[in-house]
mmCIF file with all atom_site columns, C-alpha atoms in Angstrom:
data_model
loop_
_atom_site.group_PDB
_atom_site.id
_atom_site.type_symbol
_atom_site.label_atom_id
_atom_site.label_alt_id
_atom_site.label_comp_id
_atom_site.label_asym_id
_atom_site.label_entity_id
_atom_site.label_seq_id
_atom_site.pdbx_PDB_ins_code
_atom_site.Cartn_x
_atom_site.Cartn_y
_atom_site.Cartn_z
_atom_site.occupancy
_atom_site.B_iso_or_equiv
_atom_site.pdbx_formal_charge
_atom_site.auth_seq_id
_atom_site.auth_comp_id
_atom_site.auth_asym_id
_atom_site.auth_atom_id
_atom_site.pdbx_PDB_model_num
ATOM 1  C CA . MET A 1 1  ? 132.100 112.767 -135.264 1.00 48.00 ? 15 MET A CA 1
ATOM 2  C CA . GLY A 1 2  ? 131.757 109.109 -134.362 1.00 56.00 ? 16 GLY A CA 1
ATOM 3  C CA . SER A 1 3  ? 129.600 106.761 -136.396 1.00 57.00 ? 17 SER A CA 1
ATOM 4  C CA . ARG A 1 4  ? 126.868 106.833 -133.744 1.00 58.00 ? 18 ARG A CA 1
ATOM 5  C CA . ASP A 1 5  ? 126.762 110.647 -133.825 1.00 59.00 ? 19 ASP A CA 1
ATOM 6  C CA . GLU A 1 6  ? 126.705 110.598 -137.630 1.00 56.00 ? 20 GLU A CA 1
ATOM 7  C CA . ALA A 1 7  ? 123.822 108.110 -137.636 1.00 56.00 ? 21 ALA A CA 1
ATOM 8  C CA . GLU A 1 8  ? 121.878 110.266 -135.167 1.00 56.00 ? 22 GLU A CA 1
ATOM 9  C CA . HIS A 1 9  ? 122.549 113.369 -137.265 1.00 57.00 ? 23 HIS A CA 1
ATOM 10 C CA . GLY A 1 10 ? 121.399 111.519 -140.399 1.00 54.00 ? 24 GLY A CA 1
ATOM 11 C CA . ARG A 1 11 ? 118.122 110.529 -138.737 1.00 58.00 ? 25 ARG A CA 1
ATOM 12 C CA . GLN A 1 12 ? 117.562 114.087 -137.505 1.00 65.00 ? 26 GLN A CA 1
ATOM 13 C CA . THR A 1 13 ? 118.276 115.465 -140.956 1.00 88.00 ? 27 THR A CA 1
ATOM 14 C CA . GLN A 1 14 ? 115.828 113.000 -142.531 1.00 91.00 ? 28 GLN A CA 1
ATOM 15 C CA . PHE A 1 15 ? 113.210 113.951 -139.932 1.00 93.00 ? 29 PHE A CA 1
ATOM 16 C CA . GLU A 1 16 ? 113.703 117.663 -140.563 1.00 93.00 ? 30 GLU A CA 1
ATOM 17 C CA . ARG A 1 17 ? 113.552 117.185 -144.345 1.00 94.00 ? 31 ARG A CA 1
ATOM 18 C CA . ALA A 1 18 ? 110.472 114.970 -144.090 1.00 95.00 ? 32 ALA A CA 1
ATOM 19 C CA . LEU A 1 19 ? 108.749 117.460 -141.791 1.00 96.00 ? 33 LEU A CA 1
ATOM 20 C CA . ARG A 1 20 ? 109.548 120.461 -143.967 1.00 95.00 ? 34 ARG A CA 1
ATOM 21 C CA . GLU A 1 21 ? 108.634 118.810 -147.280 1.00 96.00 ? 35 GLU A CA 1
ATOM 22 C CA . LEU A 1 22 ? 105.499 117.031 -146.049 1.00 97.00 ? 36 LEU A CA 1
ATOM 23 C CA . ARG A 1 23 ? 104.232 120.223 -144.379 1.00 96.00 ? 37 ARG A CA 1
ATOM 24 C CA . SER A 1 24 ? 104.811 122.084 -147.649 1.00 95.00 ? 38 SER A CA 1
ATOM 25 C CA . LEU A 1 25 ? 102.949 119.457 -149.699 1.00 95.00 ? 39 LEU A CA 1
ATOM 26 C CA . ILE A 1 26 ? 99.971  119.605 -147.336 1.00 94.00 ? 40 ILE A CA 1
ATOM 27 C CA . LEU A 1 27 ? 99.858  123.413 -147.220 1.00 92.00 ? 41 LEU A CA 1
ATOM 28 C CA . ASN A 1 28 ? 100.167 123.623 -151.008 1.00 92.00 ? 42 ASN A CA 1
ATOM 29 C CA . GLY A 1 29 ? 97.137  121.354 -151.408 1.00 92.00 ? 43 GLY A CA 1
ATOM 30 C CA . ASP A 1 30 ? 98.988  118.427 -152.972 1.00 94.00 ? 44 ASP A CA 1
ATOM 31 C CA . PHE A 1 31 ? 96.927  116.153 -150.713 1.00 93.00 ? 45 PHE A CA 1
ATOM 32 C CA . ALA A 1 32 ? 93.166  116.608 -150.352 1.00 92.00 ? 46 ALA A CA 1
ATOM 33 C CA . VAL A 1 33 ? 91.430  117.016 -147.010 1.00 93.00 ? 47 VAL A CA 1
ATOM 34 C CA . GLY A 1 34 ? 90.612  113.557 -145.688 1.00 95.00 ? 48 GLY A CA 1
ATOM 35 C CA . GLU A 1 35 ? 93.112  111.866 -147.983 1.00 94.00 ? 49 GLU A CA 1
ATOM 36 C CA . ARG A 1 36 ? 95.010  109.021 -146.347 1.00 94.00 ? 50 ARG A CA 1
ATOM 37 C CA . MET A 1 37 ? 98.744  109.429 -146.184 1.00 94.00 ? 51 MET A CA 1
ATOM 38 C CA . PRO A 1 38 ? 100.395 106.206 -147.454 1.00 94.00 ? 52 PRO A CA 1
ATOM 39 C CA . GLU A 1 39 ? 103.719 105.920 -145.608 1.00 94.00 ? 53 GLU A CA 1
ATOM 40 C CA . VAL A 1 40 ? 105.553 103.820 -148.199 1.00 95.00 ? 54 VAL A CA 1
ATOM 41 C CA . ALA A 1 41 ? 104.620 106.047 -151.141 1.00 96.00 ? 55 ALA A CA 1
ATOM 42 C CA . ILE A 1 42 ? 105.395 109.261 -149.255 1.00 96.00 ? 56 ILE A CA 1
ATOM 43 C CA . SER A 1 43 ? 108.723 107.965 -147.934 1.00 96.00 ? 57 SER A CA 1
ATOM 44 C CA . GLU A 1 44 ? 109.699 107.105 -151.515 1.00 96.00 ? 58 GLU A CA 1
ATOM 45 C CA . LEU A 1 45 ? 108.486 110.486 -152.784 1.00 95.00 ? 59 LEU A CA 1
ATOM 46 C CA . LEU A 1 46 ? 110.490 112.375 -150.156 1.00 95.00 ? 60 LEU A CA 1
ATOM 47 C CA . GLY A 1 47 ? 113.505 110.055 -150.245 1.00 94.00 ? 61 GLY A CA 1
ATOM 48 C CA . VAL A 1 48 ? 113.437 109.353 -146.508 1.00 94.00 ? 62 VAL A CA 1
ATOM 49 C CA . SER A 1 49 ? 112.966 106.186 -144.503 1.00 94.00 ? 63 SER A CA 1
ATOM 50 C CA . ARG A 1 50 ? 109.673 105.448 -142.800 1.00 95.00 ? 64 ARG A CA 1
ATOM 51 C CA . THR A 1 51 ? 110.859 106.069 -139.223 1.00 94.00 ? 65 THR A CA 1
ATOM 52 C CA . PRO A 1 52 ? 111.641 109.789 -139.693 1.00 94.00 ? 66 PRO A CA 1
ATOM 53 C CA . LEU A 1 53 ? 108.526 110.085 -141.860 1.00 96.00 ? 67 LEU A CA 1
ATOM 54 C CA . ARG A 1 54 ? 106.399 108.710 -139.001 1.00 95.00 ? 68 ARG A CA 1
ATOM 55 C CA . GLN A 1 55 ? 108.053 111.181 -136.632 1.00 95.00 ? 69 GLN A CA 1
ATOM 56 C CA . ALA A 1 56 ? 107.251 114.012 -139.037 1.00 97.00 ? 70 ALA A CA 1
ATOM 57 C CA . MET A 1 57 ? 103.662 112.805 -139.355 1.00 97.00 ? 71 MET A CA 1
ATOM 58 C CA . ASP A 1 58 ? 103.360 112.707 -135.546 1.00 97.00 ? 72 ASP A CA 1
ATOM 59 C CA . ARG A 1 59 ? 104.546 116.323 -135.418 1.00 97.00 ? 73 ARG A CA 1
ATOM 60 C CA . LEU A 1 60 ? 102.031 117.319 -138.105 1.00 97.00 ? 74 LEU A CA 1
ATOM 61 C CA . VAL A 1 61 ? 99.270  115.650 -136.060 1.00 96.00 ? 75 VAL A CA 1
ATOM 62 C CA . GLU A 1 62 ? 100.350 117.868 -133.151 1.00 95.00 ? 76 GLU A CA 1
ATOM 63 C CA . GLU A 1 63 ? 100.204 120.871 -135.514 1.00 94.00 ? 77 GLU A CA 1
ATOM 64 C CA . SER A 1 64 ? 96.672  119.819 -136.610 1.00 93.00 ? 78 SER A CA 1
ATOM 65 C CA . LEU A 1 65 ? 97.646  119.454 -140.270 1.00 94.00 ? 79 LEU A CA 1
ATOM 66 C CA . LEU A 1 66 ? 97.124  115.693 -140.075 1.00 96.00 ? 80 LEU A CA 1
ATOM 67 C CA . GLU A 1 67 ? 94.713  113.672 -137.996 1.00 96.00 ? 81 GLU A CA 1
ATOM 68 C CA . ARG A 1 68 ? 95.242  110.185 -136.647 1.00 95.00 ? 82 ARG A CA 1
ATOM 69 C CA . LEU A 1 69 ? 92.733  107.603 -137.891 1.00 94.00 ? 83 LEU A CA 1
ATOM 70 C CA . PRO A 1 70 ? 91.500  104.708 -135.685 1.00 92.00 ? 84 PRO A CA 1
ATOM 71 C CA . SER A 1 71 ? 93.724  102.389 -137.762 1.00 91.00 ? 85 SER A CA 1
ATOM 72 C CA . GLY A 1 72 ? 96.777  104.377 -136.625 1.00 89.00 ? 86 GLY A CA 1
ATOM 73 C CA . ARG A 1 73 ? 97.311  105.846 -140.060 1.00 93.00 ? 87 ARG A CA 1
ATOM 74 C CA . CYS A 1 74 ? 97.027  109.549 -140.840 1.00 96.00 ? 88 CYS A CA 1
ATOM 75 C CA . SER A 1 75 ? 94.869  111.647 -143.124 1.00 96.00 ? 89 SER A CA 1
ATOM 76 C CA . VAL A 1 76 ? 94.949  115.311 -144.025 1.00 96.00 ? 90 VAL A CA 1
ATOM 77 C CA . ALA A 1 77 ? 92.989  117.403 -141.531 1.00 94.00 ? 91 ALA A CA 1
ATOM 78 C CA . SER A 1 78 ? 90.614  120.181 -142.479 1.00 90.00 ? 92 SER A CA 1
ATOM 79 C CA . PHE A 1 79 ? 92.210  123.537 -141.737 1.00 73.00 ? 93 PHE A CA 1
ATOM 80 C CA . SER A 1 80 ? 92.291  127.101 -142.969 1.00 63.00 ? 94 SER A CA 1
ATOM 81 C CA . MET A 1 81 ? 95.376  129.234 -143.484 1.00 61.00 ? 95 MET A CA 1
ATOM 82 C CA . ALA A 1 82 ? 94.305  131.255 -140.432 1.00 61.00 ? 96 ALA A CA 1
ATOM 83 C CA . ASP A 1 83 ? 94.684  128.083 -138.337 1.00 51.00 ? 97 ASP A CA 1
#
């Protein structure tokens, strides 16, 4: 693989890891409903950079686990396991 392909793979891997781990934290109740999701702290917690974390957060907004605030930040959405 060339360095560009490796870089792309690394970003995808970080995105996938961020998505999987952040989804798990939310579903396990580690973040309360309505709690703001601080990007810097979460990126450090998950060991990923902020770009793939933002991509993961965007996906979780689409999945209705997070909601976008007027400021552009995210908070944990209210949901049930049936959702």
